[in-house]
Structure formats: structure tokens, C-alpha cells
Coordinates of C-alpha atoms in Angstrom, one line a residue:
X1 CA 113.1 191.7 19.0
X2 CA 112.6 190.5 22.5
X3 CA 115.7 188.8 24.6
X4 CA 112.6 185.9 25.3
X5 CA 111.6 182.3 23.9
X6 CA 114.7 181.5 23.5
X7 CA 116.8 178.7 25.1
X8 CA 119.1 179.0 28.9
X9 CA 121.7 175.7 28.6
X10 CA 125.1 175.4 30.5
X11 CA 126.4 172.4 29.2
X12 CA 129.3 170.8 30.9
X13 CA 130.7 167.5 31.0
X14 CA 131.0 166.4 34.8
X15 CA 130.0 162.8 36.8
X16 CA 128.1 163.8 39.2
X17 CA 126.7 160.4 40.7
X18 CA 128.3 157.9 42.2
X19 CA 131.2 159.9 42.5
X20 CA 133.0 160.7 46.3
X21 CA 136.3 162.6 46.0
X22 CA 135.8 164.2 49.3
X23 CA 132.0 165.7 48.3
X24 CA 131.3 168.7 51.2
X25 CA 135.4 168.8 51.5
X26 CA 136.9 172.1 50.0
X27 CA 135.8 176.0 49.1
X28 CA 136.1 179.9 48.8
X29 CA 137.4 180.6 52.7
X30 CA 134.4 181.5 55.7
X31 CA 131.8 179.4 52.9
X32 CA 129.9 176.5 54.2
X33 CA 130.1 173.8 51.9
X34 CA 127.4 170.9 51.6
X35 CA 126.6 167.6 51.0
X36 CA 123.8 166.3 48.2
X37 CA 120.6 165.3 49.2
X38 CA 118.7 162.4 50.0
X39 CA 116.1 162.6 48.1
X40 CA 114.6 161.2 45.4
X41 CA 115.4 160.8 41.7
X42 CA 113.4 163.5 39.5
X43 CA 113.2 161.6 36.0
X44 CA 111.0 160.9 33.6
X45 CA 110.4 164.7 32.8
X46 CA 109.3 165.2 28.8
X47 CA 109.1 168.3 27.4
X48 CA 106.9 171.1 29.1
X49 CA 107.8 169.8 32.2
X50 CA 109.2 171.6 35.6
X51 CA 106.8 174.3 35.5
X52 CA 104.2 175.3 37.5
X53 CA 102.1 172.1 38.0
X54 CA 105.2 170.5 37.0
X55 CA 105.7 166.3 38.6
X56 CA 107.4 165.6 41.9
X57 CA 109.5 163.2 43.3
X58 CA 110.9 162.8 46.3
X59 CA 110.4 166.5 46.8
X60 CA 111.8 167.7 42.3
X61 CA 110.3 169.0 39.9
X62 CA 110.6 167.3 37.2
X63 CA 112.2 168.7 34.5
X64 CA 113.3 167.8 30.9
X65 CA 116.3 165.8 32.3
X66 CA 116.5 165.6 36.6
X67 CA 115.1 168.0 38.5
X68 CA 114.9 171.0 40.7
X69 CA 113.7 172.2 44.5
X70 CA 113.4 175.2 46.0
X71 CA 114.1 175.3 49.2
X72 CA 114.1 178.0 52.1
X73 CA 114.4 180.8 52.5
X74 CA 117.9 182.6 53.2
X75 CA 117.7 184.2 56.6
X76 CA 121.1 186.5 57.4
X77 CA 123.9 185.5 56.6
X78 CA 123.5 181.4 55.0
X79 CA 127.4 180.6 56.4
X80 CA 126.3 181.3 59.8
X81 CA 128.0 178.7 62.8
X82 CA 129.6 176.4 60.4
X83 CA 126.7 174.0 59.6
X84 CA 125.0 172.4 56.5
X85 CA 122.7 174.4 54.1
X86 CA 118.8 172.8 55.3
X87 CA 117.9 169.9 53.6
X88 CA 121.1 168.4 53.1
X89 CA 122.0 164.4 54.3
X90 CA 125.5 165.1 55.4
X91 CA 126.3 161.4 55.4
X92 CA 126.1 161.5 51.0
X93 CA 128.5 160.4 49.5
X94 CA 127.4 161.4 45.6
X95 CA 127.3 164.2 43.6
X96 CA 124.2 163.9 42.2
X97 CA 123.0 166.9 43.1
X98 CA 124.8 170.9 43.7
X99 CA 123.4 173.4 46.1
X100 CA 122.4 177.7 45.1
X101 CA 121.0 180.9 46.2
X102 CA 118.2 181.7 43.7
X103 CA 117.5 185.7 44.4
X104 CA 113.1 186.9 43.4
X105 CA 113.4 190.6 42.2
X106 CA 110.5 192.6 41.3
X107 CA 110.2 193.5 37.3
X108 CA 110.9 197.8 36.6
X109 CA 106.8 198.3 35.9
X110 CA 106.5 196.6 39.7
X111 CA 106.0 198.5 42.5
X112 CA 110.0 199.2 44.4
X113 CA 110.7 196.9 40.9
X114 CA 114.4 196.9 40.1
X115 CA 115.6 198.7 37.4
X116 CA 118.0 195.7 36.0
X117 CA 114.7 193.5 35.8
X118 CA 112.0 194.0 32.5
X119 CA 113.3 196.7 31.6
X120 CA 116.2 196.3 28.4
X121 CA 116.0 194.9 24.9
X122 CA 119.2 193.2 23.1
X123 CA 119.3 191.3 19.9
X124 CA 122.9 189.3 21.1
X125 CA 125.2 188.5 23.3
X126 CA 126.7 192.1 25.6
X127 CA 130.3 191.2 25.8
X128 CA 131.9 191.8 29.1
X129 CA 130.1 193.3 31.3
X130 CA 131.4 192.3 33.5
X131 CA 135.1 192.2 35.0
X132 CA 137.8 189.1 33.5
X133 CA 138.6 188.3 37.4
X134 CA 136.3 187.5 40.3
X135 CA 136.3 189.6 43.1
X136 CA 137.1 188.6 46.2
X137 CA 134.5 188.1 47.7
X138 CA 134.3 185.2 44.2
X139 CA 131.1 187.9 43.0
X140 CA 131.7 189.2 39.5
X141 CA 133.0 193.0 38.5
X142 CA 130.3 195.4 37.8
X143 CA 132.3 196.2 33.9
X144 CA 129.5 197.3 31.6
X145 CA 129.8 200.3 29.6
X146 CA 126.0 199.5 28.3
X147 CA 124.5 202.0 31.1
X148 CA 122.1 204.5 28.7
X149 CA 124.0 208.1 28.2
X150 CA 126.7 209.3 26.2
X151 CA 129.6 207.4 26.5
X152 CA 127.2 203.9 25.2
X153 CA 128.4 203.1 22.1
X154 CA 127.1 200.5 18.7
X155 CA 130.6 199.1 19.3
X156 CA 130.9 198.9 22.9
X157 CA 126.7 198.7 23.1
X158 CA 125.5 196.9 20.0
X159 CA 121.8 196.7 21.6
X160 CA 121.3 199.2 23.4
X161 CA 121.2 199.8 27.9
X162 CA 121.3 196.9 29.7
X163 CA 122.1 197.7 32.8
X164 CA 122.2 200.7 34.9
X165 CA 124.6 201.9 38.1
X166 CA 126.9 198.7 39.5
X167 CA 125.4 199.5 42.6
X168 CA 122.6 198.0 41.2
X169 CA 124.1 195.2 40.1
X170 CA 125.9 194.3 42.3
X171 CA 122.4 194.0 44.0
X172 CA 121.8 190.9 40.9
X173 CA 123.7 188.5 44.3
X174 CA 124.6 189.6 47.2
X175 CA 121.0 190.1 50.1
X176 CA 119.3 193.4 49.8
X177 CA 116.9 193.6 52.2
X178 CA 113.1 194.9 49.9
X179 CA 115.0 194.2 47.2
X180 CA 114.9 190.3 46.0
X181 CA 114.1 187.2 48.4
X182 CA 117.2 184.4 49.2
X183 CA 116.7 181.3 48.7
X184 CA 118.4 177.4 48.7
X185 CA 118.2 175.5 45.7
X186 CA 118.4 172.4 44.7
X187 CA 119.9 171.2 41.2
X188 CA 119.2 167.2 40.4
X189 CA 121.6 165.2 37.3
X190 CA 120.5 162.8 35.6
X191 CA 123.0 160.2 34.9
X192 CA 123.0 159.8 30.9
X193 CA 124.3 155.9 29.3
X194 CA 126.5 158.4 27.5
X195 CA 128.5 159.3 31.0
X196 CA 126.5 162.6 30.1
X197 CA 125.5 163.9 33.7
X198 CA 122.4 166.7 32.5
X199 CA 120.1 169.6 34.5
X200 CA 117.4 170.6 31.2
X201 CA 114.8 172.9 32.0
X202 CA 112.5 174.2 29.2
X203 CA 110.2 175.8 31.7
X204 CA 112.9 176.3 34.8
X205 CA 110.6 179.0 37.1
X206 CA 111.9 178.1 40.6
X207 CA 110.6 180.6 42.5
X208 CA 107.0 180.5 41.6
X209 CA 104.7 180.9 44.2
X210 CA 107.4 182.3 46.4
X211 CA 108.9 185.7 46.7
X212 CA 107.1 188.3 45.1
X213 CA 105.4 186.4 43.0
X214 CA 104.5 185.3 39.7
X215 CA 104.9 188.1 37.8
X216 CA 104.8 187.6 33.7
X217 CA 102.9 185.3 31.3
X218 CA 104.6 182.8 29.8
X219 CA 104.9 182.1 25.8
X220 CA 101.2 179.6 26.2
X221 CA 100.4 182.3 28.4
X222 CA 100.9 180.9 31.7
X223 CA 101.7 182.4 34.6
X224 CA 104.8 182.3 36.6
X225 CA 107.3 183.8 38.3
X226 CA 110.4 185.8 36.6
X227 CA 112.6 187.8 37.4
X228 CA 115.2 185.9 39.5
X229 CA 119.2 185.1 39.7
X230 CA 120.5 181.6 40.1
X231 CA 124.6 181.3 42.0
X232 CA 126.3 177.8 42.3
X233 CA 130.2 177.8 43.7
X234 CA 131.3 174.2 43.7
X235 CA 134.9 172.8 43.2
X236 CA 136.0 170.5 40.2
X237 CA 138.8 168.3 39.4
X238 CA 141.1 168.9 36.8
X239 CA 142.1 165.2 34.8
X240 CA 142.0 166.0 31.2
X241 CA 139.3 165.8 28.6
X242 CA 137.4 167.6 30.4
X243 CA 133.7 170.2 28.3
X244 CA 132.1 173.0 29.0
X245 CA 129.1 175.0 26.8
X246 CA 126.6 177.1 27.4
X247 CA 123.3 177.5 25.2
X248 CA 121.0 180.1 25.8
X249 CA 119.4 184.2 27.8
X250 CA 119.3 185.6 29.8
X251 CA 123.1 186.8 31.1
X252 CA 125.6 184.0 31.7
X253 CA 128.9 184.4 33.5
X254 CA 131.2 181.0 33.7
X255 CA 134.6 181.4 35.9
X256 CA 136.9 178.7 35.6
X257 CA 139.7 178.7 38.0
X258 CA 138.4 182.9 39.2
X259 CA 139.3 183.7 35.1
X260 CA 136.4 183.9 33.1
X261 CA 135.3 181.0 31.2
X262 CA 131.8 182.1 29.5
X263 CA 130.2 185.7 28.6
X264 CA 127.2 186.0 27.9
X265 CA 126.2 188.2 29.2
X266 CA 123.3 190.9 28.2
X267 CA 119.4 190.9 27.6
X268 CA 120.1 187.9 23.8
X269 CA 117.9 185.4 22.5
X270 CA 119.5 181.6 22.4
X271 CA 123.4 182.1 22.2
X272 CA 125.8 178.9 22.9
X273 CA 129.7 179.1 23.7
X274 CA 132.4 175.9 24.7
X275 CA 134.7 175.9 26.9
X276 CA 137.7 173.1 25.9
X277 CA 139.6 173.0 29.1
X278 CA 142.9 171.2 27.6
X279 CA 143.1 173.1 25.1
X280 CA 142.4 176.8 27.2
X281 CA 144.6 175.3 29.9
X282 CA 147.2 177.3 30.2
X283 CA 144.7 180.7 29.8
X284 CA 143.0 179.4 32.7
X285 CA 145.8 178.5 34.7
X286 CA 144.6 175.4 35.9
X287 CA 147.2 171.8 35.1
X288 CA 146.1 168.2 34.7
X289 CA 145.5 166.6 38.5
X290 CA 144.5 169.9 40.0
X291 CA 141.5 170.9 41.3
X292 CA 139.5 174.0 40.8
X293 CA 136.8 176.1 41.7
X294 CA 133.6 176.4 38.9
X295 CA 131.6 179.9 39.6
X296 CA 128.5 180.2 37.4
X297 CA 126.1 183.3 38.0
X298 CA 122.6 183.4 35.5
X299 CA 120.4 186.9 35.4
X300 CA 116.7 185.5 33.9
X301 CA 115.7 188.7 33.5
X302 CA 112.8 189.4 30.8
X303 CA 109.8 187.6 30.2
X304 CA 108.8 185.3 28.5
X305 CA 111.1 181.7 28.1
X306 CA 112.8 181.0 31.0
X307 CA 115.5 177.5 30.3
X308 CA 118.5 175.8 31.9
X309 CA 120.6 173.5 30.7
X310 CA 123.2 171.0 31.6
X311 CA 125.2 168.7 30.0
X312 CA 128.9 167.8 32.4
X313 CA 131.8 165.5 32.7
X314 CA 133.9 167.8 35.7
X315 CA 134.2 165.2 39.3
X316 CA 133.4 167.3 41.3
X317 CA 135.4 167.7 44.7
X318 CA 132.3 169.2 46.4
X319 CA 128.7 169.5 45.1
X320 CA 127.8 173.1 46.0
X321 CA 128.7 176.1 49.0
X322 CA 127.3 179.3 49.9
X323 CA 130.1 182.3 50.1
X324 CA 129.0 184.5 53.2

């Protein structure tokens, strides 16, 4: 089965709108902290919006809920000089936007294509492609047993090969000249009456017409830029009662307090995982009243659909940091 035709849904419960809890404060050592932008509010995106030609408000492409905006290309070290990322308003004090980095890759069949993109297949999640703790550089630690060859078993790799090597995987979330192209990415959330803040895009193609160019068709036959990764680093305050659910494809890893909290790796159709922070506080080493890092790593590795959703009641201490 193709891993596509499914939904990338990240469901968390955070308060992203109107938060003035030191937004633009702490982040990982050596990182640049950013404050939210002041662009217009994206709203009213119906099903199917958020793709090429989607309605834009304040530079944001309308999604099903909230919106997204591709920022400038990242050149060199984005943390050099200690300045905030382009397009951010240093005086803004709400976290209805999060900043991250998106990296574009060529598929395997394209000249110079990456061997991990547009290559493998899967019917369900393949766990343990990354280690249980975040690396010292705030990136996932490659641990895949599914590179192919004799070491691969039906137990560890029930859907066959999913990766090629540590060297290739390390390029997913790190700058690699001639291999990926990096851009800042802004995600804007809608605040619902229930108190849940939501970002949802059933056509999540932030790199359409950018990077290496469009590379494949979706289920409707529309050409889009597939083959990219998304990386977000932020910090939240744990007050009790927070939950975090992801549903979708492709790879998705969420680390809380540097520990792997959601492991939905591999090429797969729609899959889901919920984190109840109160139930898992001891495992994650978190205590009510404390502030902890949340690090999200996503990969869109196969045509022909791309979906991304977040619903949350977390209270963020900052609105996104860029790590070196």
C-alpha cells in the first residue's frame, strides 16, 4: 500500500492566542529565540484550501484552520548574530504563531535525488527509527534497523526498508548544500470557542513553486512540491491537564523534555498517538509549574497527499526557536 492519501494531524491542546508568558524568552543553548509575527489572521479555510493558489490573508495561505506562510530562505547559520528571524515582530506578545524551518528535498527519481524520499512504502508505523532521547544538538538520533539487508527482520521492519543510512538521515534536519534548501516557516493557529488552538491543513504544501520545484501530483492531479521536512522547537509551561495527539503521515517524532513522546516513524497511512502529560509526567520527568522543551520533527516523503493538524492547550514560553 502507498503510504499516502492520509492525513498529517498533530493534535495538542495549547493556549496559543493572547499568551504573554515571556514569549521570546528561553530556548536551547545557542539558539535564537523568536517572537510571533504580526501578520493578518488566516481564517475561513474550507476543506481543500491551503494548496497552490489558496487564499492569503496577511501573507498567510488559508488552511482548514489557521494558516501558514513560507518565510525567507535560510542562508548560512540562521542563529548568527543573535537576531530574530526575518518577519518577526519583537514587540508582539502572543503566541498564535509558531516559527520553524522547512527543508526541501528532491525525490529519488530526480537527478541528485535523496534516497530516503519518494522511495519506500509502508502499511503502518515503523517505530524505533530514532533513539529515545534527543541528541545534544537538539536533533533526533538515528537508530534505524530498517536500512535493508540481512539485519532487517519482520519484527523490527514489518513494512520493509524505511531508511538508507545515518548520513542520509542526518540531512533531513540539518543544512546540506546541494541536497536540501531551507526556509523559515510560520504556522498560525485559530482559537476555538472550546479553548483549543488549532492549525489544520489538508493540503500542506508550503514549498509549492519554491526550493527544488514541484515534484509530484496529489490525488486530484494537482502538481505540488512534495518531499520536505518540518522542524519546530519551542518551550511550554506544564500546568496540568494538557494532552497531545498526532494523527497522520509520514514520519513524525515529538520530544518532550528531550524524551521521545510520540513515535510515528516510517512511511505509513494515517496513524494516531495521544500523549496525556498528567499520566506520563513521571516518564517524561516533568513537574507541574515547570517549563519544558517541545521539539517536533516531521517528514513528508511520498506523494500523493500532505496533511498537517495541531490542536492544543499548552501554554508556550516562547513562540519558536531556531537551533544552530
